[in-house]
Short mmCIF file of C-alpha atoms in Angstrom, two decimals:
data_model
loop_
_atom_site.label_atom_id
_atom_site.label_comp_id
_atom_site.label_asym_id
_atom_site.label_seq_id
_atom_site.Cartn_x
_atom_site.Cartn_y
_atom_site.Cartn_z
CA MET A 278 70.66 81.67 69.89
CA ALA A 279 69.15 80.15 73.03
CA VAL A 280 66.58 77.39 72.51
CA ASP A 281 63.09 78.25 73.74
CA HIS A 282 62.36 74.78 75.13
CA ASP A 283 58.95 75.69 76.52
CA ARG A 284 57.76 77.08 73.16
CA LEU A 285 58.93 73.96 71.31
CA PHE A 286 57.20 71.60 73.72
CA LYS A 287 54.05 73.71 73.75
CA GLU A 288 53.82 73.64 69.95
CA LEU A 289 54.46 69.90 69.87
CA ILE A 290 51.92 68.95 72.54
CA THR A 291 49.31 71.42 71.28
CA THR A 292 49.50 69.79 67.84
CA PHE A 293 49.49 66.24 69.20
CA PHE A 294 47.65 66.55 72.52
CA GLU A 295 45.63 63.35 72.13
CA GLU A 296 48.72 61.40 71.03
CA PHE A 297 50.64 62.72 74.05
CA LEU A 298 48.08 61.39 76.51
CA LEU A 299 47.73 58.11 74.63
CA LEU A 300 51.48 57.50 74.73
CA PHE A 301 52.29 58.39 78.33
CA PHE A 302 48.96 58.30 80.17
CA PRO A 303 46.66 55.77 78.47
CA HIS A 304 44.57 55.50 81.67
CA VAL A 305 43.82 59.25 81.32
CA HIS A 306 43.33 59.06 77.55
CA GLU A 307 40.50 56.52 77.80
CA HIS A 308 38.42 58.96 79.90
CA ILE A 309 38.91 62.15 77.85
CA ASP A 310 36.33 63.30 75.30
CA PHE A 311 38.57 64.61 72.52
CA GLN A 312 35.57 66.04 70.64
CA HIS A 313 35.69 68.84 73.22
CA VAL A 314 39.22 70.24 73.35
CA SER A 315 40.24 73.90 73.42
CA PHE A 316 43.52 75.54 74.37
CA LEU A 317 43.31 78.38 76.85
CA SER A 318 45.33 81.58 76.73
CA GLU A 319 48.67 81.80 78.52
CA GLU A 320 48.67 82.58 82.24
CA LEU A 321 51.42 84.71 83.77
CA PHE A 322 52.00 84.55 87.52
CA THR A 323 54.26 86.70 89.66
CA ASP A 324 56.00 85.10 92.63
CA VAL A 325 56.27 88.12 94.93
CA THR A 326 58.43 86.29 97.45
CA ALA A 327 61.01 85.13 94.89
CA GLY A 328 60.65 88.24 92.75
CA GLU A 329 60.13 86.17 89.59
CA LYS A 330 57.48 85.79 86.90
CA TYR A 331 56.34 82.42 85.63
CA ARG A 332 54.33 81.59 82.53
CA VAL A 333 52.13 78.48 82.59
CA ASP A 334 53.12 76.32 79.62
CA LEU A 335 49.87 74.75 78.42
CA LEU A 336 46.26 74.71 79.58
CA VAL A 337 43.70 72.51 77.84
CA GLU A 338 39.99 72.68 78.52
CA THR A 339 38.14 69.44 77.80
CA LYS A 340 35.54 67.01 79.15
CA LEU A 341 35.38 63.51 80.52
CA LYS A 342 33.38 61.03 78.48
CA GLY A 343 29.74 60.93 79.50
CA GLU A 344 29.99 64.09 81.63
CA ASP A 345 28.93 67.66 80.90
CA SER A 346 31.26 69.46 83.29
CA LEU A 347 34.53 70.83 81.93
CA ILE A 348 37.96 69.90 83.24
CA ILE A 349 41.36 71.56 82.71
CA VAL A 350 44.56 69.69 81.92
CA HIS A 351 47.67 71.67 82.89
CA ILE A 352 50.89 70.45 81.21
CA GLU A 353 54.20 71.96 82.35
CA ASN A 354 57.53 71.29 80.63
CA GLN A 355 60.53 71.51 82.95
CA SER A 356 63.79 71.84 80.99
CA TYR A 357 66.12 72.46 83.94
CA VAL A 358 66.59 71.12 87.46
CA GLN A 359 64.69 73.14 90.07
CA PRO A 360 64.42 71.75 93.63
CA SER A 361 61.35 73.93 94.33
CA PHE A 362 59.47 72.69 91.23
CA PRO A 363 56.80 70.69 93.15
CA GLU A 364 55.99 73.81 95.16
CA ARG A 365 55.71 75.82 91.94
CA MET A 366 53.32 73.21 90.51
CA PHE A 367 51.15 73.59 93.61
CA ILE A 368 51.17 77.39 93.30
CA TYR A 369 50.11 77.09 89.66
CA PHE A 370 47.38 74.67 90.63
CA SER A 371 46.00 76.85 93.42
CA ARG A 372 45.97 80.02 91.33
CA LEU A 373 44.45 78.30 88.32
CA PHE A 374 41.81 76.65 90.47
CA GLU A 375 41.01 80.01 92.05
CA LYS A 376 40.44 81.48 88.58
CA TYR A 377 38.63 78.63 86.80
CA ARG A 378 37.04 76.64 89.66
CA LYS A 379 37.08 73.44 87.62
CA GLN A 380 38.57 70.00 88.13
CA MET A 381 42.22 70.12 87.14
CA LEU A 382 44.74 67.49 86.12
CA PRO A 383 48.37 68.65 86.50
CA ILE A 384 51.11 66.97 84.44
CA ALA A 385 54.86 67.68 84.49
CA VAL A 386 57.21 66.72 81.65
CA PHE A 387 60.86 66.64 82.75
CA SER A 388 62.93 67.15 79.60
CA TYR A 389 66.43 67.99 80.85
CA ASP A 390 69.48 65.83 80.12
CA TYR A 391 69.95 64.40 83.62
CA LEU A 392 68.93 61.26 85.42
CA ARG A 393 67.16 62.19 88.63
CA ASN A 394 64.40 60.89 90.82
CA GLU A 395 61.92 63.72 90.57
CA PRO A 396 59.20 64.03 93.23
CA SER A 397 55.61 64.05 92.04
CA SER A 398 54.03 65.66 95.09
CA PHE A 399 54.16 68.66 97.38
CA THR A 400 53.24 68.25 101.03
CA LEU A 401 52.54 70.51 103.99
CA GLN A 402 52.60 68.67 107.29
CA PHE A 403 53.27 68.79 111.00
CA PRO A 404 54.42 65.93 113.22
CA PHE A 405 50.82 65.77 114.43
CA PHE A 406 48.83 66.60 111.27
CA ASP A 407 49.07 66.38 107.48
CA VAL A 408 47.69 69.61 106.05
CA LEU A 409 48.17 68.94 102.34
CA GLN A 410 49.36 66.33 99.89
CA PHE A 411 49.27 67.72 96.34
CA ARG A 412 50.19 65.24 93.60
CA PHE A 413 50.78 65.56 89.87
CA LEU A 414 51.47 63.14 87.01
CA THR A 415 55.01 63.07 85.63
CA VAL A 416 57.00 61.98 82.58
CA GLU A 417 60.78 61.80 83.02
CA LEU A 418 61.97 61.62 79.43
CA ARG A 419 65.62 60.86 80.13
CA LYS A 420 64.59 57.69 81.98
CA GLN A 421 62.74 56.36 78.93
CA ASN A 422 64.56 53.85 76.72
CA TRP A 423 64.09 55.21 73.20
CA ARG A 424 64.09 51.72 71.68
CA ASP A 425 60.85 50.97 73.54
CA TYR A 426 59.05 53.60 71.45
CA ILE A 427 60.19 53.03 67.87
CA ARG A 428 57.32 50.64 67.09
CA HIS A 429 54.73 53.23 68.07
CA ASP A 430 53.00 54.99 65.19
CA ASN A 431 52.78 58.04 67.38
CA PRO A 432 54.25 61.43 66.34
CA ILE A 433 54.91 62.41 69.97
CA ALA A 434 57.00 59.26 70.40
CA ALA A 435 58.99 60.09 67.27
CA ALA A 436 59.78 63.67 68.30
CA LEU A 437 60.61 62.83 71.90
CA LEU A 438 63.12 60.12 70.98
CA SER A 439 65.47 63.11 70.89
CA LYS A 440 65.04 63.70 74.65
CA MET A 441 65.03 60.10 75.85
CA GLY A 442 67.86 58.00 77.22
CA TYR A 443 70.33 57.21 74.45
CA THR A 444 74.12 57.05 74.30
CA GLU A 445 76.43 58.99 71.98
CA SER A 446 77.14 55.80 70.03
CA GLU A 447 73.41 55.39 69.33
CA ARG A 448 72.87 58.81 67.73
CA VAL A 449 72.96 57.59 64.12
CA GLU A 450 70.63 54.67 64.84
CA LEU A 451 68.36 57.02 66.78
CA LYS A 452 67.91 59.34 63.80
CA LYS A 453 67.50 56.43 61.38
CA GLN A 454 64.67 54.99 63.47
CA PHE A 455 63.13 58.46 63.82
CA LEU A 456 63.06 58.87 60.02
CA ARG A 457 61.55 55.41 59.60
CA MET A 458 58.78 56.37 62.02
CA ILE A 459 58.08 59.59 60.09
CA VAL A 460 57.87 57.71 56.78
CA ARG A 461 55.67 55.01 58.27
CA MET A 462 53.13 57.49 59.72
CA GLU A 463 52.56 59.27 56.37
CA LEU A 464 51.97 62.67 57.97
CA ASP A 465 51.28 65.86 56.05
CA GLU A 466 54.23 68.15 55.32
CA ALA A 467 53.44 70.67 58.08
CA LYS A 468 53.44 67.98 60.77
CA GLN A 469 56.56 66.38 59.31
CA ARG A 470 58.29 69.76 59.43
CA LEU A 471 57.27 70.26 63.07
CA LEU A 472 58.56 66.84 64.13
CA ILE A 473 61.82 67.05 62.18
CA GLY A 474 62.47 70.58 63.44
CA PHE A 475 61.88 69.47 67.03
CA PHE A 476 64.08 66.37 66.71
CA GLU A 477 66.97 68.19 65.04
CA THR A 478 66.94 70.92 67.66
CA TYR A 479 68.14 68.34 70.16
CA VAL A 480 69.98 65.81 67.96
CA GLN A 481 72.36 67.34 65.42
CA LEU A 482 74.59 64.79 63.72
CA SER A 483 78.10 65.63 62.56
CA ASP A 484 78.98 65.40 58.85
CA GLU A 485 80.60 62.00 59.52
CA GLU A 486 77.50 60.77 61.33
CA GLU A 487 75.25 62.01 58.51
CA GLN A 488 77.35 60.06 56.02
CA GLN A 489 77.13 56.96 58.22
CA LEU A 490 73.36 57.45 58.34
CA ARG A 491 73.16 57.56 54.54
CA ASN A 492 75.28 54.41 54.27
CA GLU A 493 73.04 52.55 56.68
CA VAL A 494 69.86 53.75 54.95
CA ASN A 495 71.25 52.50 51.64
CA GLU A 496 71.44 49.03 53.17
CA MET A 497 67.75 49.02 54.12
CA GLU A 498 64.95 47.29 52.19
CA THR A 499 64.29 48.90 48.80
CA LYS A 500 60.88 50.55 49.33
CA GLU A 501 61.66 51.91 52.79
CA LYS A 502 65.16 52.92 51.72
CA GLU A 503 63.80 55.08 48.90
CA GLN A 504 61.24 56.77 51.16
CA VAL A 505 63.77 57.58 53.90
CA LEU A 506 66.35 58.82 51.37
CA ASP A 507 63.72 61.03 49.73
CA LEU A 508 62.91 62.47 53.15
CA ILE A 509 66.58 63.15 53.92
CA ILE A 510 67.20 64.77 50.53
CA SER A 511 64.01 66.85 50.73
CA TYR A 512 64.86 68.36 54.11
CA GLU A 513 68.54 68.80 53.29
CA LYS A 514 67.45 70.80 50.23
CA LYS A 515 65.06 72.93 52.33
CA ALA A 516 67.81 73.56 54.90
CA LEU A 517 70.22 74.59 52.14
CA GLU A 518 67.67 76.95 50.56
CA LYS A 519 66.94 78.47 53.97
CA GLY A 520 70.66 78.93 54.62
CA LEU A 521 71.17 80.61 51.24
CA LYS A 522 68.21 82.91 51.82
CA GLU A 523 69.47 83.90 55.25
CA GLY A 524 72.93 84.46 53.78
CA VAL A 525 71.51 86.80 51.12
CA GLU A 526 69.52 88.67 53.77
CA ARG A 527 72.60 89.00 55.99
CA GLY A 528 74.59 90.24 52.98
CA LEU A 529 71.89 92.78 52.15
CA GLN A 530 71.81 94.04 55.73
CA GLN A 531 75.59 94.37 55.72
CA GLU A 532 75.41 96.38 52.48
CA LYS A 533 72.75 98.66 53.99
CA ARG A 534 74.95 99.24 57.05
CA GLN A 535 77.92 100.19 54.86
CA ILE A 536 75.76 102.68 52.93
CA ALA A 537 74.40 104.12 56.18
CA LYS A 538 77.94 104.54 57.54
CA LYS A 539 79.01 106.48 54.44
CA MET A 540 75.90 108.67 54.67
CA LEU A 541 76.71 109.46 58.30
CA GLU A 542 80.23 110.46 57.27
CA LYS A 543 78.74 112.83 54.67
CA GLY A 544 76.54 114.47 57.30
CA TYR A 545 73.12 112.98 56.55
CA ASP A 546 70.77 112.99 59.53
CA VAL A 547 69.67 109.71 61.14
CA GLN A 548 65.99 110.02 60.16
CA THR A 549 66.85 110.46 56.46
CA ILE A 550 69.17 107.44 56.55
CA HIS A 551 66.44 105.41 58.28
CA GLU A 552 63.91 106.28 55.56
CA LEU A 553 66.31 105.45 52.72
CA THR A 554 67.87 102.23 54.10
CA GLU A 555 65.02 100.94 56.32
CA LEU A 556 67.58 100.27 59.04
CA SER A 557 66.33 101.00 62.57
CA VAL A 558 67.24 104.31 64.17
CA GLU A 559 68.98 102.40 66.97
CA GLU A 560 71.13 100.47 64.51
CA ILE A 561 72.10 103.65 62.66
CA GLU A 562 72.98 105.37 65.92
CA GLY A 563 75.24 102.44 66.71
CA LEU A 564 77.22 103.05 63.51
CA LYS A 565 78.33 106.49 64.62
#
């Protein structure tokens, strides 16, 4: 199943919006009034020229400290290389400004697994005149050294270790430090689940690496060792229970399909089979 990168990043940053700005844009964070934060509905734009539709990732309406007027923070996750991305950011900006007519702060998060020098502006100019210079803030995750973030008690830092610059030989250490951060922050279970789910979407250790991780955790200081091991065991148990449940559901569906096939062979009509097995009409038709 394909990973919906934009949905994952949207959920993460929506949950930890203040922490996101604090980590990557502290100069912005100090001016934002986080008592006034609301998330706006998704915007869908059609690029008639390219014949494509684009969905704006995240729009946040907030205020600056000491000011009454609202501002909009637009955060866009870019999970693949696109040479025309700065132009797309400008198009988003212009259409959003046309709709909301408020001050807007555009931010791009580059989350793909490449090292590139991404532009942070879009310009329109002639040899004799500069018409436009549109700029936006950027975070290039792959350029970040993950070790620079492990002392931060920041959930965004923990989750995004998985998209920063690490080598294959550092994968076990990366996950160990991630788990230590989770334990240290003492988050509630829902937030832990969000962060662990995000991290493990992008960093999946092999069985050998998981065993190496356990061995290294066992060598840690007693109190921290017990907390990290409890976390590992807890989420391994949840993953196992989920896998068993999905297996039972898959088995049940397979049994329903076998019954439906036999009913078709005996001449039952599709609607009757649908009512008795709860399989979709399309799925039953496909068994013919």
